[in-house]
Amino acid sequence: MDPAGSPGRLRSATVVLGVAGGIAAYKAAELTRRLVEAGAHVCPVLTESAERFVGAATLSALASEPVRTSLFEEPEPIPHTSLGQRADLVIVAPATARVIAAYAAGLSSDLLVATLLATRAPVLVCPAMHTEMWEHPAVRENLATLRRRGVHVLEPDTGRLAGGDVGAGRLPDTARILEAAEAALAAEAGRRDLAGLRLLVTAGGTREPVDAVRYLSNRSSGKQGRAIALAAAERGAEVVLVSTVPAEPGPRLEVVPVETAEEMAAAVAARAAGADVVVMAAAVADFRPKAPAATKLKKRDGVPEIVLEPTPDILAGLGARKRPGQVLVGFAAETGDVVAEARRKLESKGADLLVGNDVSAHEVGFGWDTNAVTIVSRTAAVEVPLSSKREIAEAVLDAALAELRAARGGPPGPQGEPQT
Ligand code: C5P
């Protein structure tokens, strides 16, 4: 515990402290002092009206950092992005109805809201306003929107307000704001449970050329594989997504476009050795035309005879060469006994987990935004009922992380170095 009584996540953290123009802005001075005592580096950002309530000189002296107020009059050319990128945490205390609305609407009208939009750090919003405003549906709905997006909200206290009124809307004590700040940082660290791990994910159905314009493929939309890649990157992993369907790269997410099973096999082979977890969510064609025509086959030449040959089984190949401590996850889209088929494939392909889904069921599998799966390991079969593909992705990643920990005899990632 540090002198401020916090468990210490604020120590060495860069905290952007946004102060909006409510009467509680005067409490920002005390909050700045306590954050500094907890070891944080505080960068105060004031809205124009906040400057009427609290002196910039006060906050700047307490923070040993210039107070920023404008998008345009700072020494930095683009202060919002540099602040947003540097921040480990952004606190808005007090947050007024206007700042909450602008943040929810993405209206970057001042430096504070622009910084909120330009950061990937956790954000703690501490609303403080008169009871009537606090209870207004506009404020409630804007806060619900922010919460849904993962913003932490510290509910105001009930007590004496400006003008002598008593009611809900009072900024909580500084100690409670510090506690909430610690909790936001802890939640962020927990969310990054895949940090330090490398994931290779495949997505989409492969396309196997018949001639210059036609191909054989399947109904896979690539949505489940993409959801897994995105969720893993957000949980801190370095992810490569080998995909037959277009996907946006992002932070910690590289996208390698491929089309055929052979291209996918080559892309995977080049990267698999470095991966801690490989998730083969792609629907790889099992057969391809043996001799695709280089030009378009003409109708007038009659119905072509297409001779098929097997494609390389990428997952089975990885299973045969699997290095200790690596986790292989396969998928099985089935129309019969999903668990029995998943178990069979787990063995035959040398995978550690097999995610089975019954693609004959409504709202499950190919093309849908929802899925229902059974995650089969050597020791268990865990059913995940109908959920969004994002939720299924989280469950698959949880199971892969548990396998990895079991295989390596200890917690990988931030809690312990992966033993490769
Ligand atoms: O054998 P089946 O196609 O049902 O197996 C499905 C699993 O095997 C999926 O994880 C899929 O990505 C993978 N697979 C593969 N290479 C193939 C066929 C399937 O890696 N040629």
Tab-separated table of C-alpha atoms and ligand atoms in Angstrom:
chain	number	residue	atom	x	y	z
A	1	MET	CA	0.000	0.000	0.000
A	2	ASP	CA	1.285	3.446	-0.824
A	3	PRO	CA	0.893	6.554	1.374
A	4	ALA	CA	-2.481	7.356	-0.208
A	5	GLY	CA	-3.771	3.939	0.848
A	6	SER	CA	-4.143	2.584	-2.700
A	7	PRO	CA	-2.910	-0.883	-3.679
A	8	GLY	CA	-0.518	0.740	-6.118
A	9	ARG	CA	-1.714	0.417	-9.732
A	10	LEU	CA	-1.694	4.229	-9.909
A	11	ARG	CA	2.017	4.282	-9.133
A	12	SER	CA	3.868	5.444	-12.296
A	13	ALA	CA	0.551	5.570	-14.209
A	14	THR	CA	-0.041	8.535	-16.508
A	15	VAL	CA	-3.504	9.828	-15.614
A	16	VAL	CA	-5.268	12.402	-17.738
A	17	LEU	CA	-7.598	14.193	-15.333
A	18	GLY	CA	-10.442	15.818	-17.234
A	19	VAL	CA	-12.280	18.511	-15.312
A	20	ALA	CA	-15.615	19.762	-16.632
A	21	GLY	CA	-17.419	22.938	-15.630
A	22	GLY	CA	-19.528	22.028	-12.610
A	23	ILE	CA	-19.280	23.422	-9.109
A	24	ALA	CA	-17.536	20.193	-7.991
A	25	ALA	CA	-14.594	21.233	-10.205
A	26	TYR	CA	-13.034	22.797	-7.091
A	27	LYS	CA	-12.580	19.213	-5.758
A	28	ALA	CA	-10.236	18.487	-8.689
A	29	ALA	CA	-7.430	20.175	-6.735
A	30	GLU	CA	-7.707	17.650	-3.898
A	31	LEU	CA	-8.038	14.775	-6.400
A	32	THR	CA	-4.904	15.918	-8.253
A	33	ARG	CA	-2.959	16.030	-4.974
A	34	ARG	CA	-4.107	12.540	-3.951
A	35	LEU	CA	-3.330	11.068	-7.391
A	36	VAL	CA	0.167	12.561	-7.257
A	37	GLU	CA	0.620	11.147	-3.720
A	38	ALA	CA	-0.402	7.725	-5.067
A	39	GLY	CA	2.492	7.994	-7.532
A	40	ALA	CA	0.577	8.979	-10.663
A	41	HIS	CA	1.744	11.467	-13.252
A	42	VAL	CA	-1.294	13.724	-13.670
A	43	CYS	CA	-2.047	15.705	-16.842
A	44	PRO	CA	-4.997	18.011	-16.102
A	45	VAL	CA	-7.318	18.930	-18.985
A	46	LEU	CA	-9.921	21.604	-18.266
A	47	THR	CA	-12.972	22.550	-20.272
A	48	GLU	CA	-13.527	26.237	-20.890
A	49	SER	CA	-16.202	26.485	-18.194
A	50	ALA	CA	-14.148	24.445	-15.686
A	51	GLU	CA	-11.664	27.338	-15.709
A	52	ARG	CA	-14.373	29.508	-14.136
A	53	PHE	CA	-14.546	27.149	-11.144
A	54	VAL	CA	-10.956	26.165	-10.514
A	55	GLY	CA	-7.691	27.958	-11.160
A	56	ALA	CA	-5.457	26.401	-13.790
A	57	ALA	CA	-2.452	27.593	-11.768
A	58	THR	CA	-3.612	25.544	-8.757
A	59	LEU	CA	-3.901	22.285	-10.712
A	60	SER	CA	-0.725	22.891	-12.658
A	61	ALA	CA	1.250	23.510	-9.427
A	62	LEU	CA	-0.188	20.381	-7.780
A	63	ALA	CA	0.433	18.206	-10.859
A	64	SER	CA	3.818	19.749	-11.807
A	65	GLU	CA	2.399	19.685	-15.326
A	66	PRO	CA	0.898	22.436	-17.478
A	67	VAL	CA	-2.888	22.509	-17.553
A	68	ARG	CA	-4.258	21.992	-21.044
A	69	THR	CA	-7.504	23.553	-22.189
A	70	SER	CA	-7.452	24.029	-25.931
A	71	LEU	CA	-7.024	21.921	-29.047
A	72	PHE	CA	-5.098	24.775	-30.650
A	73	GLU	CA	-3.011	26.816	-28.226
A	74	GLU	CA	-0.697	24.167	-26.852
A	75	PRO	CA	2.979	23.583	-27.522
A	76	GLU	CA	2.051	20.118	-28.916
A	77	PRO	CA	0.593	20.258	-32.431
A	78	ILE	CA	-2.105	17.623	-31.707
A	79	PRO	CA	-2.506	17.558	-27.920
A	80	HIS	CA	-5.564	15.245	-27.843
A	81	THR	CA	-3.853	12.349	-29.620
A	82	SER	CA	-0.610	12.693	-27.674
A	83	LEU	CA	-2.539	12.854	-24.382
A	84	GLY	CA	-4.825	10.004	-25.390
A	85	GLN	CA	-1.929	7.782	-26.419
A	86	ARG	CA	0.170	8.551	-23.343
A	87	ALA	CA	-2.643	7.949	-20.853
A	88	ASP	CA	-2.848	4.757	-18.799
A	89	LEU	CA	-6.145	6.029	-17.433
A	90	VAL	CA	-8.456	8.967	-18.121
A	91	ILE	CA	-10.602	10.245	-15.252
A	92	VAL	CA	-13.337	12.815	-15.806
A	93	ALA	CA	-14.242	14.363	-12.441
A	94	PRO	CA	-16.592	16.066	-12.356
A	95	ALA	CA	-18.276	14.974	-15.583
A	96	THR	CA	-21.103	17.323	-16.568
A	97	ALA	CA	-24.211	16.415	-18.596
A	98	ARG	CA	-22.666	18.216	-21.588
A	99	VAL	CA	-19.356	16.334	-21.521
A	100	ILE	CA	-21.169	13.006	-21.024
A	101	ALA	CA	-23.441	13.778	-24.004
A	102	ALA	CA	-20.572	14.906	-26.224
A	103	TYR	CA	-18.521	11.801	-25.325
A	104	ALA	CA	-21.488	9.471	-25.985
A	105	ALA	CA	-22.202	11.192	-29.311
A	106	GLY	CA	-18.539	11.320	-30.360
A	107	LEU	CA	-18.688	15.108	-30.650
A	108	SER	CA	-15.090	16.206	-30.228
A	109	SER	CA	-15.878	19.854	-29.618
A	110	ASP	CA	-13.099	20.519	-27.099
A	111	LEU	CA	-9.758	19.109	-25.984
A	112	LEU	CA	-11.285	16.967	-23.219
A	113	VAL	CA	-13.825	15.174	-25.428
A	114	ALA	CA	-11.283	14.881	-28.267
A	115	THR	CA	-8.870	13.224	-25.814
A	116	LEU	CA	-11.604	10.835	-24.647
A	117	LEU	CA	-12.215	9.836	-28.264
A	118	ALA	CA	-8.507	9.522	-29.025
A	119	THR	CA	-7.587	7.169	-26.200
A	120	ARG	CA	-7.616	3.391	-25.835
A	121	ALA	CA	-6.899	3.669	-22.105
A	122	PRO	CA	-9.639	2.821	-19.606
A	123	VAL	CA	-11.879	5.785	-18.801
A	124	LEU	CA	-13.517	6.549	-15.461
A	125	VAL	CA	-16.376	9.039	-15.618
A	126	CYS	CA	-17.563	10.612	-12.337
A	127	PRO	CA	-20.804	12.482	-13.040
A	128	ALA	CA	-21.771	15.359	-10.740
A	129	MET	CA	-24.744	17.623	-11.343
A	130	HIS	CA	-28.048	18.757	-9.906
A	131	THR	CA	-30.556	15.961	-9.145
A	132	GLU	CA	-32.993	17.009	-11.908
A	133	MET	CA	-30.231	16.814	-14.500
A	134	TRP	CA	-28.842	13.554	-13.076
A	135	GLU	CA	-32.288	11.952	-13.361
A	136	HIS	CA	-32.987	13.260	-16.881
A	137	PRO	CA	-33.463	10.441	-19.411
A	138	ALA	CA	-30.906	12.051	-21.753
A	139	VAL	CA	-28.183	11.781	-19.093
A	140	ARG	CA	-29.238	8.239	-18.107
A	141	GLU	CA	-29.254	7.062	-21.711
A	142	ASN	CA	-25.904	8.667	-22.537
A	143	LEU	CA	-24.364	6.990	-19.489
A	144	ALA	CA	-25.907	3.648	-20.478
A	145	THR	CA	-24.287	4.070	-23.907
A	146	LEU	CA	-20.902	4.796	-22.324
A	147	ARG	CA	-21.214	1.818	-19.940
A	148	ARG	CA	-22.071	-0.457	-22.859
A	149	ARG	CA	-18.835	0.665	-24.513
A	150	GLY	CA	-16.823	-0.314	-21.444
A	151	VAL	CA	-16.503	3.104	-19.798
A	152	HIS	CA	-16.371	2.923	-15.982
A	153	VAL	CA	-18.953	5.130	-14.298
A	154	LEU	CA	-18.789	6.103	-10.619
A	155	GLU	CA	-22.334	6.920	-9.508
A	156	PRO	CA	-22.664	10.228	-7.668
A	157	ASP	CA	-23.516	10.394	-3.962
A	158	THR	CA	-26.668	11.797	-2.447
A	159	GLY	CA	-26.064	14.847	-0.281
A	160	ARG	CA	-25.867	18.591	-0.177
A	161	LEU	CA	-25.632	20.219	-3.611
A	162	ALA	CA	-24.871	23.744	-4.787
A	163	GLY	CA	-27.539	26.270	-3.772
A	164	GLY	CA	-28.411	24.345	-0.602
A	165	ASP	CA	-30.493	21.596	-2.271
A	166	VAL	CA	-30.134	18.017	-1.084
A	167	GLY	CA	-30.310	15.082	-3.500
A	168	ALA	CA	-28.439	12.716	-5.814
A	169	GLY	CA	-25.676	14.214	-7.940
A	170	ARG	CA	-22.838	14.984	-5.553
A	171	LEU	CA	-19.285	14.091	-6.584
A	172	PRO	CA	-18.145	11.171	-4.361
A	173	ASP	CA	-15.260	11.608	-1.919
A	174	THR	CA	-11.764	11.696	-3.365
A	175	ALA	CA	-10.965	8.350	-1.669
A	176	ARG	CA	-13.833	6.678	-3.556
A	177	ILE	CA	-12.670	8.161	-6.864
A	178	LEU	CA	-9.164	6.789	-6.187
A	179	GLU	CA	-10.648	3.358	-5.400
A	180	ALA	CA	-12.643	3.429	-8.646
A	181	ALA	CA	-9.501	4.481	-10.542
A	182	GLU	CA	-7.580	1.519	-9.092
A	183	ALA	CA	-10.489	-0.778	-9.997
A	184	ALA	CA	-10.555	0.526	-13.588
A	185	LEU	CA	-6.807	-0.124	-13.947
A	186	ALA	CA	-7.190	-3.595	-12.394
A	187	ALA	CA	-10.077	-4.445	-14.736
A	188	GLU	CA	-7.941	-3.364	-17.687
A	189	ALA	CA	-5.038	-5.573	-16.551
A	190	GLY	CA	-7.485	-8.494	-16.168
A	191	ARG	CA	-8.866	-7.894	-19.652
A	192	ARG	CA	-5.342	-8.223	-21.056
A	193	ASP	CA	-4.966	-11.833	-19.938
A	194	LEU	CA	-3.507	-12.869	-23.315
A	195	ALA	CA	-0.720	-10.260	-23.286
A	196	GLY	CA	2.611	-11.783	-24.316
A	197	LEU	CA	0.971	-14.568	-26.339
A	198	ARG	CA	0.980	-15.006	-30.115
A	199	LEU	CA	-2.145	-16.328	-31.804
A	200	LEU	CA	-2.588	-17.542	-35.352
A	201	VAL	CA	-6.231	-17.664	-36.440
A	202	THR	CA	-7.749	-18.710	-39.770
A	203	ALA	CA	-11.146	-17.614	-41.029
A	204	GLY	CA	-13.506	-18.110	-43.964
A	205	GLY	CA	-14.131	-20.759	-46.565
A	206	THR	CA	-11.358	-21.407	-49.042
A	207	ARG	CA	-12.039	-20.964	-52.759
A	208	GLU	CA	-10.691	-23.636	-55.057
A	209	PRO	CA	-10.554	-22.582	-58.705
A	210	VAL	CA	-12.372	-24.588	-61.350
A	211	ASP	CA	-11.346	-22.252	-64.169
A	212	ALA	CA	-10.412	-18.586	-64.560
A	213	VAL	CA	-13.756	-17.363	-63.155
A	214	ARG	CA	-15.377	-20.223	-61.219
A	215	TYR	CA	-14.490	-21.798	-57.912
A	216	LEU	CA	-15.688	-24.407	-55.410
A	217	SER	CA	-16.329	-23.065	-51.911
A	218	ASN	CA	-18.635	-23.377	-48.903
A	219	ARG	CA	-21.004	-21.288	-46.811
A	220	SER	CA	-18.473	-20.067	-44.241
A	221	SER	CA	-18.716	-16.279	-43.661
A	222	GLY	CA	-15.483	-16.019	-41.660
A	223	LYS	CA	-17.368	-14.201	-38.869
A	224	GLN	CA	-16.441	-16.660	-36.095
A	225	GLY	CA	-12.718	-16.663	-36.941
A	226	ARG	CA	-12.701	-12.877	-37.229
A	227	ALA	CA	-14.447	-12.551	-33.846
A	228	ILE	CA	-11.808	-14.807	-32.267
A	229	ALA	CA	-8.942	-12.789	-33.771
A	230	LEU	CA	-10.440	-9.471	-32.678
A	231	ALA	CA	-11.223	-10.659	-29.140
A	232	ALA	CA	-7.699	-12.086	-28.751
A	233	ALA	CA	-6.103	-8.801	-29.889
A	234	GLU	CA	-8.292	-6.877	-27.461
A	235	ARG	CA	-7.198	-9.250	-24.703
A	236	GLY	CA	-3.600	-8.279	-25.427
A	237	ALA	CA	-2.364	-11.067	-27.735
A	238	GLU	CA	-0.354	-10.451	-30.908
A	239	VAL	CA	-2.640	-11.915	-33.560
A	240	VAL	CA	-2.211	-12.943	-37.195
A	241	LEU	CA	-5.498	-13.599	-38.990
A	242	VAL	CA	-5.167	-15.641	-42.174
A	243	SER	CA	-8.470	-14.989	-43.903
A	244	THR	CA	-10.276	-15.653	-47.155
A	245	VAL	CA	-12.752	-12.859	-46.389
A	246	PRO	CA	-11.752	-9.186	-46.090
A	247	ALA	CA	-10.908	-8.100	-42.532
A	248	GLU	CA	-9.613	-4.828	-41.115
A	249	PRO	CA	-6.211	-4.979	-39.451
A	250	GLY	CA	-6.053	-3.263	-36.064
A	251	PRO	CA	-3.886	-2.834	-32.997
A	252	ARG	CA	-1.979	-6.127	-32.515
A	253	LEU	CA	-3.965	-7.619	-35.412
A	254	GLU	CA	-2.246	-8.425	-38.713
A	255	VAL	CA	-4.387	-9.728	-41.574
A	256	VAL	CA	-2.979	-12.054	-44.242
A	257	PRO	CA	-5.411	-12.457	-47.159
A	258	VAL	CA	-5.510	-15.866	-48.870
A	259	GLU	CA	-7.880	-17.635	-51.198
A	260	THR	CA	-7.134	-21.334	-51.610
A	261	ALA	CA	-6.407	-24.140	-49.142
A	262	GLU	CA	-2.874	-24.269	-50.511
A	263	GLU	CA	-2.308	-20.542	-49.911
A	264	MET	CA	-3.777	-20.895	-46.430
A	265	ALA	CA	-1.525	-23.895	-45.724
A	266	ALA	CA	1.555	-21.896	-46.827
A	267	ALA	CA	0.578	-18.808	-44.771
A	268	VAL	CA	-0.043	-20.970	-41.699
A	269	ALA	CA	3.145	-23.024	-42.157
A	270	ALA	CA	5.238	-19.840	-42.297
A	271	ARG	CA	3.824	-18.596	-38.988
A	272	ALA	CA	2.784	-21.613	-36.924
A	273	ALA	CA	6.138	-22.265	-35.261
A	274	GLY	CA	6.049	-18.873	-33.546
A	275	ALA	CA	2.440	-19.194	-32.379
A	276	ASP	CA	1.442	-20.133	-28.841
A	277	VAL	CA	-2.099	-20.911	-29.989
A	278	VAL	CA	-3.360	-21.786	-33.472
A	279	VAL	CA	-7.114	-21.569	-34.047
A	280	MET	CA	-8.207	-23.198	-37.319
A	281	ALA	CA	-11.660	-21.631	-37.583
A	282	ALA	CA	-11.526	-21.593	-41.386
A	283	ALA	CA	-13.710	-23.959	-43.400
A	284	VAL	CA	-10.916	-25.362	-45.531
A	285	ALA	CA	-12.082	-27.209	-48.647
A	286	ASP	CA	-11.397	-30.931	-48.371
A	287	PHE	CA	-11.223	-31.360	-52.163
A	288	ARG	CA	-10.156	-29.153	-55.028
A	289	PRO	CA	-10.236	-29.479	-58.822
A	290	LYS	CA	-7.106	-31.392	-59.811
A	291	ALA	CA	-6.457	-29.390	-62.975
A	292	PRO	CA	-8.166	-25.974	-62.924
A	293	ALA	CA	-8.450	-24.445	-66.384
A	294	ALA	CA	-6.380	-21.297	-66.909
A	295	THR	CA	-9.145	-19.766	-69.067
A	296	LYS	CA	-12.929	-19.719	-68.764
A	297	LEU	CA	-14.563	-23.032	-69.677
A	298	LYS	CA	-17.085	-22.426	-72.439
A	299	LYS	CA	-20.671	-23.737	-72.300
A	300	ARG	CA	-20.475	-24.655	-75.961
A	301	ASP	CA	-17.716	-27.146	-75.162
A	302	GLY	CA	-20.179	-29.216	-73.076
A	303	VAL	CA	-20.402	-30.054	-69.359
A	304	PRO	CA	-16.856	-30.311	-67.989
A	305	GLU	CA	-15.734	-33.304	-65.983
A	306	ILE	CA	-14.127	-31.938	-62.865
A	307	VAL	CA	-11.726	-34.360	-61.239
A	308	LEU	CA	-11.131	-33.597	-57.570
A	309	GLU	CA	-8.119	-34.257	-55.394
A	310	PRO	CA	-7.707	-33.877	-51.616
A	311	THR	CA	-6.276	-30.649	-50.197
A	312	PRO	CA	-3.593	-30.694	-47.492
A	313	ASP	CA	-5.160	-31.053	-44.042
A	314	ILE	CA	-3.586	-28.010	-42.394
A	315	LEU	CA	-4.702	-28.839	-38.856
A	316	ALA	CA	-3.594	-32.462	-39.042
A	317	GLY	CA	-0.226	-31.266	-40.388
A	318	LEU	CA	0.170	-28.887	-37.455
A	319	GLY	CA	-0.920	-31.658	-35.058
A	320	ALA	CA	1.791	-33.951	-36.385
A	321	ARG	CA	4.501	-31.294	-35.892
A	322	LYS	CA	3.114	-29.721	-32.719
A	323	ARG	CA	5.747	-28.411	-30.352
A	324	PRO	CA	5.321	-28.871	-26.596
A	325	GLY	CA	3.397	-26.048	-24.976
A	326	GLN	CA	1.578	-25.087	-28.172
A	327	VAL	CA	-2.223	-25.308	-28.235
A	328	LEU	CA	-4.086	-26.303	-31.406
A	329	VAL	CA	-7.773	-25.546	-31.754
A	330	GLY	CA	-9.883	-26.991	-34.559
A	331	PHE	CA	-13.489	-26.505	-35.574
A	332	ALA	CA	-15.986	-29.087	-36.716
A	333	ALA	CA	-19.114	-27.993	-38.539
A	334	GLU	CA	-21.393	-31.002	-38.305
A	335	THR	CA	-24.960	-31.964	-39.017
A	336	GLY	CA	-25.098	-35.088	-36.820
A	337	ASP	CA	-23.634	-36.094	-33.468
A	338	VAL	CA	-21.454	-33.029	-32.924
A	339	VAL	CA	-19.667	-34.158	-29.758
A	340	ALA	CA	-18.782	-37.620	-31.083
A	341	GLU	CA	-17.455	-36.101	-34.341
A	342	ALA	CA	-15.513	-33.432	-32.435
A	343	ARG	CA	-13.921	-36.120	-30.255
A	344	ARG	CA	-12.986	-38.167	-33.285
A	345	LYS	CA	-11.390	-35.139	-34.971
A	346	LEU	CA	-9.592	-34.119	-31.781
A	347	GLU	CA	-7.791	-37.476	-31.886
A	348	SER	CA	-7.304	-37.843	-35.627
A	349	LYS	CA	-5.911	-34.329	-36.092
A	350	GLY	CA	-3.818	-34.180	-32.926
A	351	ALA	CA	-5.618	-31.034	-31.710
A	352	ASP	CA	-5.993	-29.963	-28.073
A	353	LEU	CA	-9.469	-28.498	-28.461
A	354	LEU	CA	-12.171	-29.106	-31.002
A	355	VAL	CA	-15.073	-26.668	-31.245
A	356	GLY	CA	-18.090	-28.482	-32.616
A	357	ASN	CA	-21.169	-26.777	-33.992
A	358	ASP	CA	-24.348	-28.209	-35.417
A	359	VAL	CA	-24.713	-26.206	-38.625
A	360	SER	CA	-28.141	-27.705	-39.334
A	361	ALA	CA	-29.642	-25.842	-36.339
A	362	HIS	CA	-31.327	-22.429	-36.716
A	363	GLU	CA	-29.133	-19.363	-36.002
A	364	VAL	CA	-26.052	-21.537	-35.586
A	365	GLY	CA	-22.881	-21.543	-37.645
A	366	PHE	CA	-22.415	-20.430	-41.249
A	367	GLY	CA	-23.400	-16.845	-41.976
A	368	TRP	CA	-25.287	-16.212	-38.736
A	369	ASP	CA	-24.116	-13.672	-36.158
A	370	THR	CA	-24.858	-16.220	-33.447
A	371	ASN	CA	-23.508	-19.668	-32.735
A	372	ALA	CA	-23.892	-22.516	-30.248
A	373	VAL	CA	-20.934	-24.826	-29.733
A	374	THR	CA	-19.479	-27.596	-27.649
A	375	ILE	CA	-15.814	-27.157	-26.801
A	376	VAL	CA	-14.294	-30.621	-26.574
A	377	SER	CA	-10.945	-31.273	-24.909
A	378	ARG	CA	-9.315	-34.567	-23.954
A	379	THR	CA	-10.994	-34.423	-20.567
A	380	ALA	CA	-14.227	-32.489	-21.010
A	381	ALA	CA	-16.994	-31.273	-23.303
A	382	VAL	CA	-18.274	-27.803	-22.415
A	383	GLU	CA	-21.485	-26.600	-24.029
A	384	VAL	CA	-21.791	-22.912	-24.891
A	385	PRO	CA	-25.489	-22.226	-25.630
A	386	LEU	CA	-26.725	-19.875	-28.368
A	387	SER	CA	-24.658	-16.678	-28.020
A	388	SER	CA	-23.126	-14.007	-30.208
A	389	LYS	CA	-20.024	-15.054	-32.141
A	390	ARG	CA	-18.090	-12.597	-29.969
A	391	GLU	CA	-19.204	-14.440	-26.811
A	392	ILE	CA	-18.340	-17.788	-28.390
A	393	ALA	CA	-14.929	-16.296	-29.261
A	394	GLU	CA	-14.329	-15.359	-25.613
A	395	ALA	CA	-15.303	-18.889	-24.489
A	396	VAL	CA	-12.943	-20.474	-27.043
A	397	LEU	CA	-10.109	-18.167	-25.913
A	398	ASP	CA	-10.819	-18.970	-22.239
A	399	ALA	CA	-10.599	-22.686	-23.037
A	400	ALA	CA	-7.390	-22.227	-25.082
A	401	LEU	CA	-5.795	-20.229	-22.257
A	402	ALA	CA	-6.725	-22.954	-19.745
A	403	GLU	CA	-5.135	-25.596	-22.037
A	404	LEU	CA	-2.027	-23.458	-22.412
A	405	ARG	CA	-1.704	-23.035	-18.664
A	406	ALA	CA	-2.163	-26.777	-18.139
A	407	ALA	CA	0.385	-27.589	-20.863
A	408	ARG	CA	2.964	-25.195	-19.471
A	409	GLY	CA	2.380	-25.999	-15.832
A	410	GLY	CA	1.827	-22.383	-14.851
A	411	PRO	CA	0.073	-19.178	-15.788
A	412	PRO	CA	1.424	-17.771	-19.088
A	413	GLY	CA	1.345	-14.150	-20.158
A	414	PRO	CA	1.461	-11.297	-17.695
A	415	GLN	CA	1.381	-13.560	-14.629
A	416	GLY	CA	4.320	-15.696	-15.746
A	417	GLU	CA	6.543	-15.966	-18.780
A	418	PRO	CA	5.378	-18.450	-21.405
A	419	GLN	CA	7.743	-21.414	-21.363
A	420	THR	CA	8.400	-22.121	-25.014
B	1	C5P	O1	-12.051	-32.597	-41.345
B	1	C5P	P1	-12.820	-31.338	-41.179
B	1	C5P	O2	-12.779	-30.465	-42.398
B	1	C5P	O3	-14.216	-31.518	-40.708
B	1	C5P	O4	-12.056	-30.613	-39.988
B	1	C5P	C1	-12.349	-29.331	-39.594
B	1	C5P	C2	-11.136	-28.699	-38.946
B	1	C5P	O5	-9.958	-29.019	-39.680
B	1	C5P	C3	-11.227	-27.197	-38.979
B	1	C5P	O6	-10.535	-26.671	-37.860
B	1	C5P	C4	-10.532	-26.838	-40.274
B	1	C5P	O7	-10.010	-25.523	-40.239
B	1	C5P	C5	-9.440	-27.873	-40.339
B	1	C5P	N1	-9.072	-28.280	-41.699
B	1	C5P	C6	-7.805	-28.058	-42.159
B	1	C5P	N2	-7.431	-28.432	-43.432
B	1	C5P	C7	-8.308	-29.046	-44.238
B	1	C5P	C8	-9.611	-29.315	-43.781
B	1	C5P	C9	-9.972	-28.905	-42.523
B	1	C5P	O8	-6.999	-27.510	-41.429
B	1	C5P	N3	-7.934	-29.393	-45.449
